[in-house]
Short mmCIF file of C-alpha atoms (C1' of nucleotides) in Angstrom, two decimals:
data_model
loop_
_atom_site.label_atom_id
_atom_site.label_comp_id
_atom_site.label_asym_id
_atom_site.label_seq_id
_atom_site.Cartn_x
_atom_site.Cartn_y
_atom_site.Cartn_z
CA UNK A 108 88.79 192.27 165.11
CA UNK A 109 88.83 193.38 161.27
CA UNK A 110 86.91 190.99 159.08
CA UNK A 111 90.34 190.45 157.22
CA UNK A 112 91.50 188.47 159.68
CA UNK A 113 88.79 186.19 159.69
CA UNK A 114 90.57 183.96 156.81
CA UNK A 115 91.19 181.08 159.36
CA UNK A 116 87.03 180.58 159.63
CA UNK A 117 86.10 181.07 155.83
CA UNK A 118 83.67 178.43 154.72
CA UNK A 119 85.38 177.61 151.96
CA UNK A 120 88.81 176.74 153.73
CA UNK A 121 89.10 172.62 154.72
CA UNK A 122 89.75 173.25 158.34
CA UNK A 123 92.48 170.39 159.46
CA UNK A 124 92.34 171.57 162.64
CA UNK A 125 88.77 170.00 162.89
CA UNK A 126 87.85 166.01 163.20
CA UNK A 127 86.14 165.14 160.39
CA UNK A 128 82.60 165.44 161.72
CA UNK A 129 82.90 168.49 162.61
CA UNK A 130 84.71 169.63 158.98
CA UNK A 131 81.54 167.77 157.65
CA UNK A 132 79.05 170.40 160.02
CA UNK A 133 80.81 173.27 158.60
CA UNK A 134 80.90 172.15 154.83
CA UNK A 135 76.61 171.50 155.53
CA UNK A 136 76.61 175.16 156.59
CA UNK A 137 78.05 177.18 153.69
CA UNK A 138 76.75 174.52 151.07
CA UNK A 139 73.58 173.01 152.09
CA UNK A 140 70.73 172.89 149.39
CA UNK A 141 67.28 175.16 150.67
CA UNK A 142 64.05 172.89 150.88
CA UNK A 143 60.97 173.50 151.71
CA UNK A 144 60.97 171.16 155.59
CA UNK A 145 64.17 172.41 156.14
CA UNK A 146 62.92 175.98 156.54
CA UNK A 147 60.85 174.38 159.34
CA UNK A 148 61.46 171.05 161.09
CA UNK A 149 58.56 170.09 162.64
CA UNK A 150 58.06 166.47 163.33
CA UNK A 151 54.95 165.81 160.77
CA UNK A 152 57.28 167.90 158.01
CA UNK A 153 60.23 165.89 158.39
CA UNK A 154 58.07 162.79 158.28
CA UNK A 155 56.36 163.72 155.21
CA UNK A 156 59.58 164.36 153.62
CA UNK A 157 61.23 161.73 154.66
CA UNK A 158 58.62 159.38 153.08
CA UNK A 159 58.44 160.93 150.07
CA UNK A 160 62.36 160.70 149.72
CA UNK A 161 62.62 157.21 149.98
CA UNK A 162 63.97 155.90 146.63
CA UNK A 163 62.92 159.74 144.84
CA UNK A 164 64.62 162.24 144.66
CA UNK A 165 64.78 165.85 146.38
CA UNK A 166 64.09 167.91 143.00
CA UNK A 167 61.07 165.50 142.18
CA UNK A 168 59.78 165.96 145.92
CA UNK A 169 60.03 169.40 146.28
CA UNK A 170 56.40 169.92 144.61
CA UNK A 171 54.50 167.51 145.54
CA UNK A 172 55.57 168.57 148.97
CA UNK A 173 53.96 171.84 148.81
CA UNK A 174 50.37 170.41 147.36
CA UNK A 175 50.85 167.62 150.33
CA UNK A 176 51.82 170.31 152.91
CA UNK A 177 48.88 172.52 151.60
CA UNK A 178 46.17 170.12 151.35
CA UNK A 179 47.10 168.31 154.63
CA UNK A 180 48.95 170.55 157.09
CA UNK A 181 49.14 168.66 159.83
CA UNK A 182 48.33 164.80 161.12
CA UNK A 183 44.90 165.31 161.77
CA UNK A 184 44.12 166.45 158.92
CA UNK A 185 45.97 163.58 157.00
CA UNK A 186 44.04 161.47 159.25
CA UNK A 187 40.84 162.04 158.36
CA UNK A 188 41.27 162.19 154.42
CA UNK A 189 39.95 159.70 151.66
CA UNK A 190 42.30 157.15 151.23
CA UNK A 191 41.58 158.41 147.27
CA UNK A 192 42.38 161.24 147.77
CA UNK A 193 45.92 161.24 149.49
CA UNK A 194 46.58 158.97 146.48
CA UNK A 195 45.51 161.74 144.57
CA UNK A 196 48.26 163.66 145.88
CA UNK A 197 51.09 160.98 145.61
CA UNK A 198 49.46 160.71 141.60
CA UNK A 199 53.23 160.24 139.77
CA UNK A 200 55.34 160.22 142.91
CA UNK A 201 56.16 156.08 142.76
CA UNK A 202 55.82 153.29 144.99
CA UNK A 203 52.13 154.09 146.08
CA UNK A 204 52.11 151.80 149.08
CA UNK A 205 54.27 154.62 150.83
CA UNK A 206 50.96 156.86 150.79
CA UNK A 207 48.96 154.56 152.06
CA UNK A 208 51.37 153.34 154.76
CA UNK A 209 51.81 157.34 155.43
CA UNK A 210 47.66 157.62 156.09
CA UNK A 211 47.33 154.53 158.03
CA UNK A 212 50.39 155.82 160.51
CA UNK A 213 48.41 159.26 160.68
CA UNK A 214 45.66 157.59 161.65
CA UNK A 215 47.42 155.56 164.37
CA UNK A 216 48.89 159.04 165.67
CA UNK A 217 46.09 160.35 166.21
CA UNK A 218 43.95 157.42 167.51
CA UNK A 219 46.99 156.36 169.95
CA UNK A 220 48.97 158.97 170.52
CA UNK A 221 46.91 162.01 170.43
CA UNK A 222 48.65 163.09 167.00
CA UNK A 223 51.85 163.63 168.11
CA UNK A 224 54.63 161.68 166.99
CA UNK A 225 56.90 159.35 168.95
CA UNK A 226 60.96 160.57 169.70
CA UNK A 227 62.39 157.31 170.14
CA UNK A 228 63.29 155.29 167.25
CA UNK A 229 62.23 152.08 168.58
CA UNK A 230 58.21 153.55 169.22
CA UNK A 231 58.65 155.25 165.26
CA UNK A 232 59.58 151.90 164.11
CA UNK A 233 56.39 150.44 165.46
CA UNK A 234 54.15 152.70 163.13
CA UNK A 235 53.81 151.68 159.54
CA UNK A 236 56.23 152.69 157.01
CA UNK A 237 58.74 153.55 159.18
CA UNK A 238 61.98 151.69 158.55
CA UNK A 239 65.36 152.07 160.31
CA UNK A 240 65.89 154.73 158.11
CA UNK A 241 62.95 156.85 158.79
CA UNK A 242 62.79 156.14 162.22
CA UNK A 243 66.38 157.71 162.48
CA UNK A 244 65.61 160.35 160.12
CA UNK A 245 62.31 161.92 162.06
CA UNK A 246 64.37 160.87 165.34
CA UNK A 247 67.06 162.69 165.04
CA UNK A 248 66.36 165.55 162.32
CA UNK A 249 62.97 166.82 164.30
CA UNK A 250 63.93 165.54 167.97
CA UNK A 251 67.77 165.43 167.80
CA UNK A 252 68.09 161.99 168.69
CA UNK A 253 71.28 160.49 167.93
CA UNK A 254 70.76 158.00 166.23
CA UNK A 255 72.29 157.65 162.47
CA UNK A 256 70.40 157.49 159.34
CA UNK A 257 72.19 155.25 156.41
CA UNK A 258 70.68 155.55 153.14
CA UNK A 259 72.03 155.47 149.34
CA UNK A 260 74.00 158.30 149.87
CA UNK A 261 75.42 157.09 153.25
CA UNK A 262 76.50 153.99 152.27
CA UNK A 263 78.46 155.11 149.59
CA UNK A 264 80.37 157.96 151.32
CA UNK A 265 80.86 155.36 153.96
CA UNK A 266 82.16 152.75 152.07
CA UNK A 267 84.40 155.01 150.64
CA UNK A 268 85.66 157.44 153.86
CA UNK A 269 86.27 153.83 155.44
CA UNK A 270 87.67 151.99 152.51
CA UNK A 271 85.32 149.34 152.75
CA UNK A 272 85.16 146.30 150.58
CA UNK A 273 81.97 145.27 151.91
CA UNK A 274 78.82 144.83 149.05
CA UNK A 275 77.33 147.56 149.89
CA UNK A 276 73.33 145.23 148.98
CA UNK A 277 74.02 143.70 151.78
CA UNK A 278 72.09 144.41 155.29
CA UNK A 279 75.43 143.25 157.36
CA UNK A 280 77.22 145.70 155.52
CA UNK A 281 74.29 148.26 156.37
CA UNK A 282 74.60 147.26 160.01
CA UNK A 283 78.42 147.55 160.42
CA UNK A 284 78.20 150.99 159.08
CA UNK A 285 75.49 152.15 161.45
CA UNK A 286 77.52 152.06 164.35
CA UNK A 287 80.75 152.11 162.65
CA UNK A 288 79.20 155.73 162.26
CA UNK A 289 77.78 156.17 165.85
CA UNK A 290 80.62 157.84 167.51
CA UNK A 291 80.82 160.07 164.77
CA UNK A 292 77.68 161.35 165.11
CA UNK A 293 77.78 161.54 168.76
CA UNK A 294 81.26 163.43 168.21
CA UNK A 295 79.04 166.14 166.27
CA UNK A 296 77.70 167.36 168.55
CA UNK A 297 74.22 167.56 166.12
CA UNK A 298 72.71 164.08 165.04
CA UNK A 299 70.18 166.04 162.94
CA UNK A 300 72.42 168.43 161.16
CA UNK A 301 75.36 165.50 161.37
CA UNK A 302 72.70 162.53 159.39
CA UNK A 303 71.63 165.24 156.40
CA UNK A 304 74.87 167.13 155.97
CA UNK A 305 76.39 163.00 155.14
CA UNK A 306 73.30 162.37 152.91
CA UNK A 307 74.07 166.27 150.81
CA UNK A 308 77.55 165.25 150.77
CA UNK A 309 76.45 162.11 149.13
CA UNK A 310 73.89 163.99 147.04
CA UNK A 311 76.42 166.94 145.84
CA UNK A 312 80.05 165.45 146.06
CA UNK A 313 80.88 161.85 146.72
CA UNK A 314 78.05 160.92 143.87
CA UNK A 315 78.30 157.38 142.23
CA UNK A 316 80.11 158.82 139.21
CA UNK A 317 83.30 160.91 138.79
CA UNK A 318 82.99 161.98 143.04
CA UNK A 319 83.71 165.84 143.11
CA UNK A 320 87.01 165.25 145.42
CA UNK A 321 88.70 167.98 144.86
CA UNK A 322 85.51 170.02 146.73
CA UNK A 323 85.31 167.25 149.66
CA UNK A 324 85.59 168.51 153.07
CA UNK A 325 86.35 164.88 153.55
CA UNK A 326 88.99 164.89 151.13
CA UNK A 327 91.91 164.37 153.86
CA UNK A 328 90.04 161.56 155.49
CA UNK A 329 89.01 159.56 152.64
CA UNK A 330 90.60 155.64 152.35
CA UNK A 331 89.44 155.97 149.13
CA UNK A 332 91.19 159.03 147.73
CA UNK A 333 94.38 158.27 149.60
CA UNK A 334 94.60 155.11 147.69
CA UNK A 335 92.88 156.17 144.23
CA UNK A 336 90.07 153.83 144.97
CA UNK A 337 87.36 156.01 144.23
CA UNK A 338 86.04 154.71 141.06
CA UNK A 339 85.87 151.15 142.62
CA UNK A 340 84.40 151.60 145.68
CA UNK A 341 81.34 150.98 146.39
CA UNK A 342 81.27 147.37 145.87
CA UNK A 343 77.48 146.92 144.54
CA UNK A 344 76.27 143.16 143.47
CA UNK A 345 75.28 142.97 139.81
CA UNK A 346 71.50 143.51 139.47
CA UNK A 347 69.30 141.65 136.70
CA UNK A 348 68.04 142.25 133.48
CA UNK A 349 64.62 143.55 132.93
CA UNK A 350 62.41 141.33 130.94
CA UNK A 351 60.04 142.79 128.93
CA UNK A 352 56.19 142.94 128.03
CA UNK A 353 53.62 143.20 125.96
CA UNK A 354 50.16 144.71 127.20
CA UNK A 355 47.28 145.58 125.85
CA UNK A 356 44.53 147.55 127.58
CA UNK A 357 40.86 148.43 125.96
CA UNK A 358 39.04 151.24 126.10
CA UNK A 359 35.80 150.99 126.30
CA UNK A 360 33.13 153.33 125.95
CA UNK A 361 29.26 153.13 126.44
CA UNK A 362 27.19 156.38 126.23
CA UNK A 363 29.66 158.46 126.12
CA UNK A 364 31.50 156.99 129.22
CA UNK A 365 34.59 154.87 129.69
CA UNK A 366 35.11 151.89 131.75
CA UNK A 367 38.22 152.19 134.38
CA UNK A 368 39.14 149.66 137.28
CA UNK A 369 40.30 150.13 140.42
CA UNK A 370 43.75 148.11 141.59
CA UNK A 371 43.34 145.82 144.41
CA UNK A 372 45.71 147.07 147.17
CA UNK A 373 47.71 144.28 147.50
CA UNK A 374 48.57 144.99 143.89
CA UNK A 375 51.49 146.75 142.43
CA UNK A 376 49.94 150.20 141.62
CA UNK A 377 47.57 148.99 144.32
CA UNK A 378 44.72 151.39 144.65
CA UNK A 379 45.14 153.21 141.15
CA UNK A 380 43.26 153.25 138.38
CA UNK A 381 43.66 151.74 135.08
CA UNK A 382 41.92 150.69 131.99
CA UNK A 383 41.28 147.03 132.20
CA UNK A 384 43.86 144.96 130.14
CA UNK A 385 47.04 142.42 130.24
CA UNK A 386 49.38 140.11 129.04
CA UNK A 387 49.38 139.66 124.91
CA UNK A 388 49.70 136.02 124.18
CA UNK A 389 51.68 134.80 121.96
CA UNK A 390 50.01 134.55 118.27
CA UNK A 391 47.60 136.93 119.61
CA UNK A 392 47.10 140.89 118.41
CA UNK A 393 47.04 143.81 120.69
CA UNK A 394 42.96 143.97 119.11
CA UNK A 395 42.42 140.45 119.83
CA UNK A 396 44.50 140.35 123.53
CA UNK A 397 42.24 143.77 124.79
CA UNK A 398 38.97 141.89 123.69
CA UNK A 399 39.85 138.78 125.76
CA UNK A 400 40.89 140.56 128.68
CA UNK A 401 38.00 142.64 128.49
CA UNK A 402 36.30 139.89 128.74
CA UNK A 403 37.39 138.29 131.62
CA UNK A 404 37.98 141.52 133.56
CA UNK A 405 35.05 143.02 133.18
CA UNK A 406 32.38 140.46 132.02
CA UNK A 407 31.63 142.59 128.98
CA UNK A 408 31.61 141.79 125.38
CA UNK A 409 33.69 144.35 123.15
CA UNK A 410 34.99 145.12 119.36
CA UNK A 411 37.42 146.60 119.28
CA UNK A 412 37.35 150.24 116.95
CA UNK A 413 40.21 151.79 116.54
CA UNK A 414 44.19 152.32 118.61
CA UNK A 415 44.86 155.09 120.74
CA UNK A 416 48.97 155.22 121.38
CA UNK A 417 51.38 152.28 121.63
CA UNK A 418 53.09 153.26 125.31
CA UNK A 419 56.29 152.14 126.33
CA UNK A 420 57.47 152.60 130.17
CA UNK A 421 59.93 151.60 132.39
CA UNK A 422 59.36 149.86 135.99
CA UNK A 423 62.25 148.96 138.15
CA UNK A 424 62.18 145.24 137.31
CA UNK A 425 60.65 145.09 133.90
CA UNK A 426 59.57 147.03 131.24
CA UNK A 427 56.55 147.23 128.93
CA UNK A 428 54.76 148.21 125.75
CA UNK A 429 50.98 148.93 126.49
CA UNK A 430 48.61 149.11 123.04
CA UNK A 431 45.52 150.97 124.04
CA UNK A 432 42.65 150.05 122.20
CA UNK A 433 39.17 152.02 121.49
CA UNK A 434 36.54 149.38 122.26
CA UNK A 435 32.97 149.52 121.37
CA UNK A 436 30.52 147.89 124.00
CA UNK A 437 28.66 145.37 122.05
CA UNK A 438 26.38 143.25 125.13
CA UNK A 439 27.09 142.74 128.63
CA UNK A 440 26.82 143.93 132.59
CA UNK A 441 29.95 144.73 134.09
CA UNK A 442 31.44 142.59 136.54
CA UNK A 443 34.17 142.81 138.50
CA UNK A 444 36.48 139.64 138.26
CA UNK A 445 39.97 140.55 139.12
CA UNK A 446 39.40 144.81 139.97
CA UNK A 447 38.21 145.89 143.57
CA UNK A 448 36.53 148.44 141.62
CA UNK A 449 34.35 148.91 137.97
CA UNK A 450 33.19 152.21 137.29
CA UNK A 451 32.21 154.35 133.89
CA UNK A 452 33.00 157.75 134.17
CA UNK A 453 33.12 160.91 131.41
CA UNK A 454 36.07 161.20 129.99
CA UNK A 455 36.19 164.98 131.89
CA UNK A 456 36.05 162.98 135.53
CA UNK A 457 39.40 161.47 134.35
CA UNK A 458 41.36 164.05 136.01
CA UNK A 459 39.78 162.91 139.66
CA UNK A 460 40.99 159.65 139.78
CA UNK A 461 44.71 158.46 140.18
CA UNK A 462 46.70 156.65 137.29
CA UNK A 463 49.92 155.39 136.98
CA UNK A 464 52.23 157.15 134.69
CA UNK A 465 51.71 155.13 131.96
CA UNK A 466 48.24 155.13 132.06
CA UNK A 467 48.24 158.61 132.33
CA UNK A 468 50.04 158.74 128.81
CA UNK A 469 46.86 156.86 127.54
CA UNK A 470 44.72 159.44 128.58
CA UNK A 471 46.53 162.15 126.92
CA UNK A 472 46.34 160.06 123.58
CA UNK A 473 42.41 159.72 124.31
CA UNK A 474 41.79 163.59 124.86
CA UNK A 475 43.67 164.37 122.02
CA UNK A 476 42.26 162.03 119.74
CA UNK A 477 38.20 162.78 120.77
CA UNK A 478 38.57 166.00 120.64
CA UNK A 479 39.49 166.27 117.19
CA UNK A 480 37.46 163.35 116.43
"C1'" DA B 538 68.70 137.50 153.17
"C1'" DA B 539 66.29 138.16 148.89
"C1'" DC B 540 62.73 140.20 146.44
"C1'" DG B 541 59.06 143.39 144.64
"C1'" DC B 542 57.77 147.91 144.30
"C1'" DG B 543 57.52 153.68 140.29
"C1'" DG B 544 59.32 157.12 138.33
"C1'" DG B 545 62.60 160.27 136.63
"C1'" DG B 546 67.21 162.40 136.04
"C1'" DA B 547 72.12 162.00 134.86
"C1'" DG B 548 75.83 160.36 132.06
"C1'" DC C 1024 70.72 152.87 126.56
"C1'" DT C 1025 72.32 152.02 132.06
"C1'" DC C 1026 72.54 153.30 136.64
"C1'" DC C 1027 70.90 155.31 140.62
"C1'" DC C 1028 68.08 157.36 144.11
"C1'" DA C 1029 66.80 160.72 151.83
"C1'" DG C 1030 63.66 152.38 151.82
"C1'" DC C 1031 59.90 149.37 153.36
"C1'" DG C 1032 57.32 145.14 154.04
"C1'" DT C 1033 56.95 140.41 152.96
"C1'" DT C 1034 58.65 135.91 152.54
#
DNA sequence: AACGCGGGGAG
DNA sequence: CTCCCAGCGTT
């Protein structure tokens, strides 16, 4: 047979011949993105991954990955870090209670399970941070259980292949897709390669804005398409408006240290570190508001000296302008009162501790402005 | 079922 | 700017 004859099995041909999970399978296979745990889908990889993906996305993972992958290369050795320091690793990655969910579950691996991870979904779902999604992510991706995986991506593809109305916030709507999708994956052939190639297809061509169509293996199957519905499907509720605020944080120094606090875990940014600070009242300065919360953080008496950077950042349900303000220690013994942690440090030790983004835009403004001081 | 939780990229 | 993203646990 003469490779010229091969036309009727060129990837970039739509196939009709083929159902549409199997068109999907062979669009995955010419098109597919390369990442680092697909090389190599062990069940620990895939679970890292598939943790770190939740609400982030692939091009943001990619690195911290690697460091992740390097540092702990397998469950044992995630189970017997510092809780510190695999927040060390997640430093800038987002919803932090994902890394500490992801080091208790080692830990349970290897204390129950002799650090091997369950197949079934129902025994994944049992170990913390695992979700339906994960569950059916590790399940299927590392240990070809069929079982399918609906994320973002997937319920937007879906709504769209199906032509649903449905709100696609709402869990019923999340159910009826699950197993309207079920025989479709079983119908692969490949739950695995079935449950990522509908999550890249989401990713790379059916994406919330001005869907690539025209490049959709999908493109005969789609309710959607057929009835020029694209741009209104998904159905997505309205979400609310972000309020904003005003913080102010002070930083203190004593000797030649500074004064940072460690987040309660059952905090947002729960278990990073911050300069102690809050809430400006109203008629209050960003001078005035540091002192007072200084005060009742921390138990010490401050003046403040001086403003490092006026930070604005953006959360997912508010956003916020934080003043940072040089303090001077005036009399006082630290005490905590609302930290699970005090501690002074050098300013050089700032690196080894984990901040939130925004935080870690103060500390830029305080290297920059001592050492030209 | 609704809500809170980070951060960054795309349009 | 706004919207969205390989979701989960709590209430």
């Amino acid at each position: 047979m003469s490779s010229r004859t091969h036309k009727a099995t060129s990837p970039r041909r739509n196939r009709p011949e083929l159902k549409w999970p199997a068109r999907l399978l062979a669009w995955f296979e010419t098109s597919k993105r390369e990442m680092p745990w697909r090389t190599e889908p062990v069940p620990y990889r895939v679970w890292i991954s598939e943790v770190m993906l939740q609400q982030t996305r692939v091009e943001t993972v990619i690195p911290y990955f690697e460091r992740f992958l390097a540092r702990f290369p397998d469950v044992h050795a995630l189970a017997a870090a510092q809780p510190q320091e695999v927040l060390k690793l997640w430093e800038g990655l987002g919803y932090y209670r994902r890394a500490r969910m992801l080091h208790a579950a080692a830990k349970e691996i290897v204390a129950t399970n002799d650090g091997k991870l369950p197949r079934e979904p129902e025994a994944l779902r049992r170990l913390p941070g695992f979700g339906p999604y994960t569950a059916a992510a590790v399940a299927s991706i590392a240990y070809g259980v069929a079982e399918p995986v609906v994320d973002g991506n997937v319920l937007r593809v879906g709504a769209r292949l199906f032509g649903s109305d449905e709100d696609i916030t709402k869990s019923a709507t999340h159910t009826a897709l699950t197993e309207r999708l079920r025989p479709a994956l079983e119908a692969s052939g490949d739950p695995g390669t079935f449950n990522q190639a509908l999550m890249e297809l989401g990713s790379l061509v059916c994406v919330p804005r001005e869907p690539r169509c025209d490049t959709c293996p999908l493109r005969n199957d789609c309710v959607a398409r057929r009835e020029k519905r694209t741009a209104e499907l998904p159905v997505k509720a309205p979400r609310k408006a972000r309020p904003h605020k005003h913080i102010a944080v002070g930083v203190c120094w004593r000797r030649g240290k500074l004064l940072i606090g460690r987040r309660r875990d059952d905090q947002m940014l729960g278990g990073l570190w911050e300069f102690p600070g809050g809430k400006i009242e109203s008629g209050e300065s960003p001078e005035q508001a540091a002192v007072r919360e200084v005060a009742e953080e921390t138990a010490l008496t401050v003046e403040p000296c001086g403003t490092y950077a006026h930070v604005e950042h953006g959360y997912t349900h508010f956003t916020v302008t934080i003043t940072a303000i040089r303090c001077r220690v005036l009399k006082g013994r630290t005490r905590a009162r609302s930290a699970a942690e005090l501690r002074w440090i050098h300013p050089s030790e700032l690196a080894e501790y984990p901040f939130p983004r925004a935080n870690q835009r103060i500390i830029e403004a305080i290297h920059k402005q001592e050492l030209h001081a």
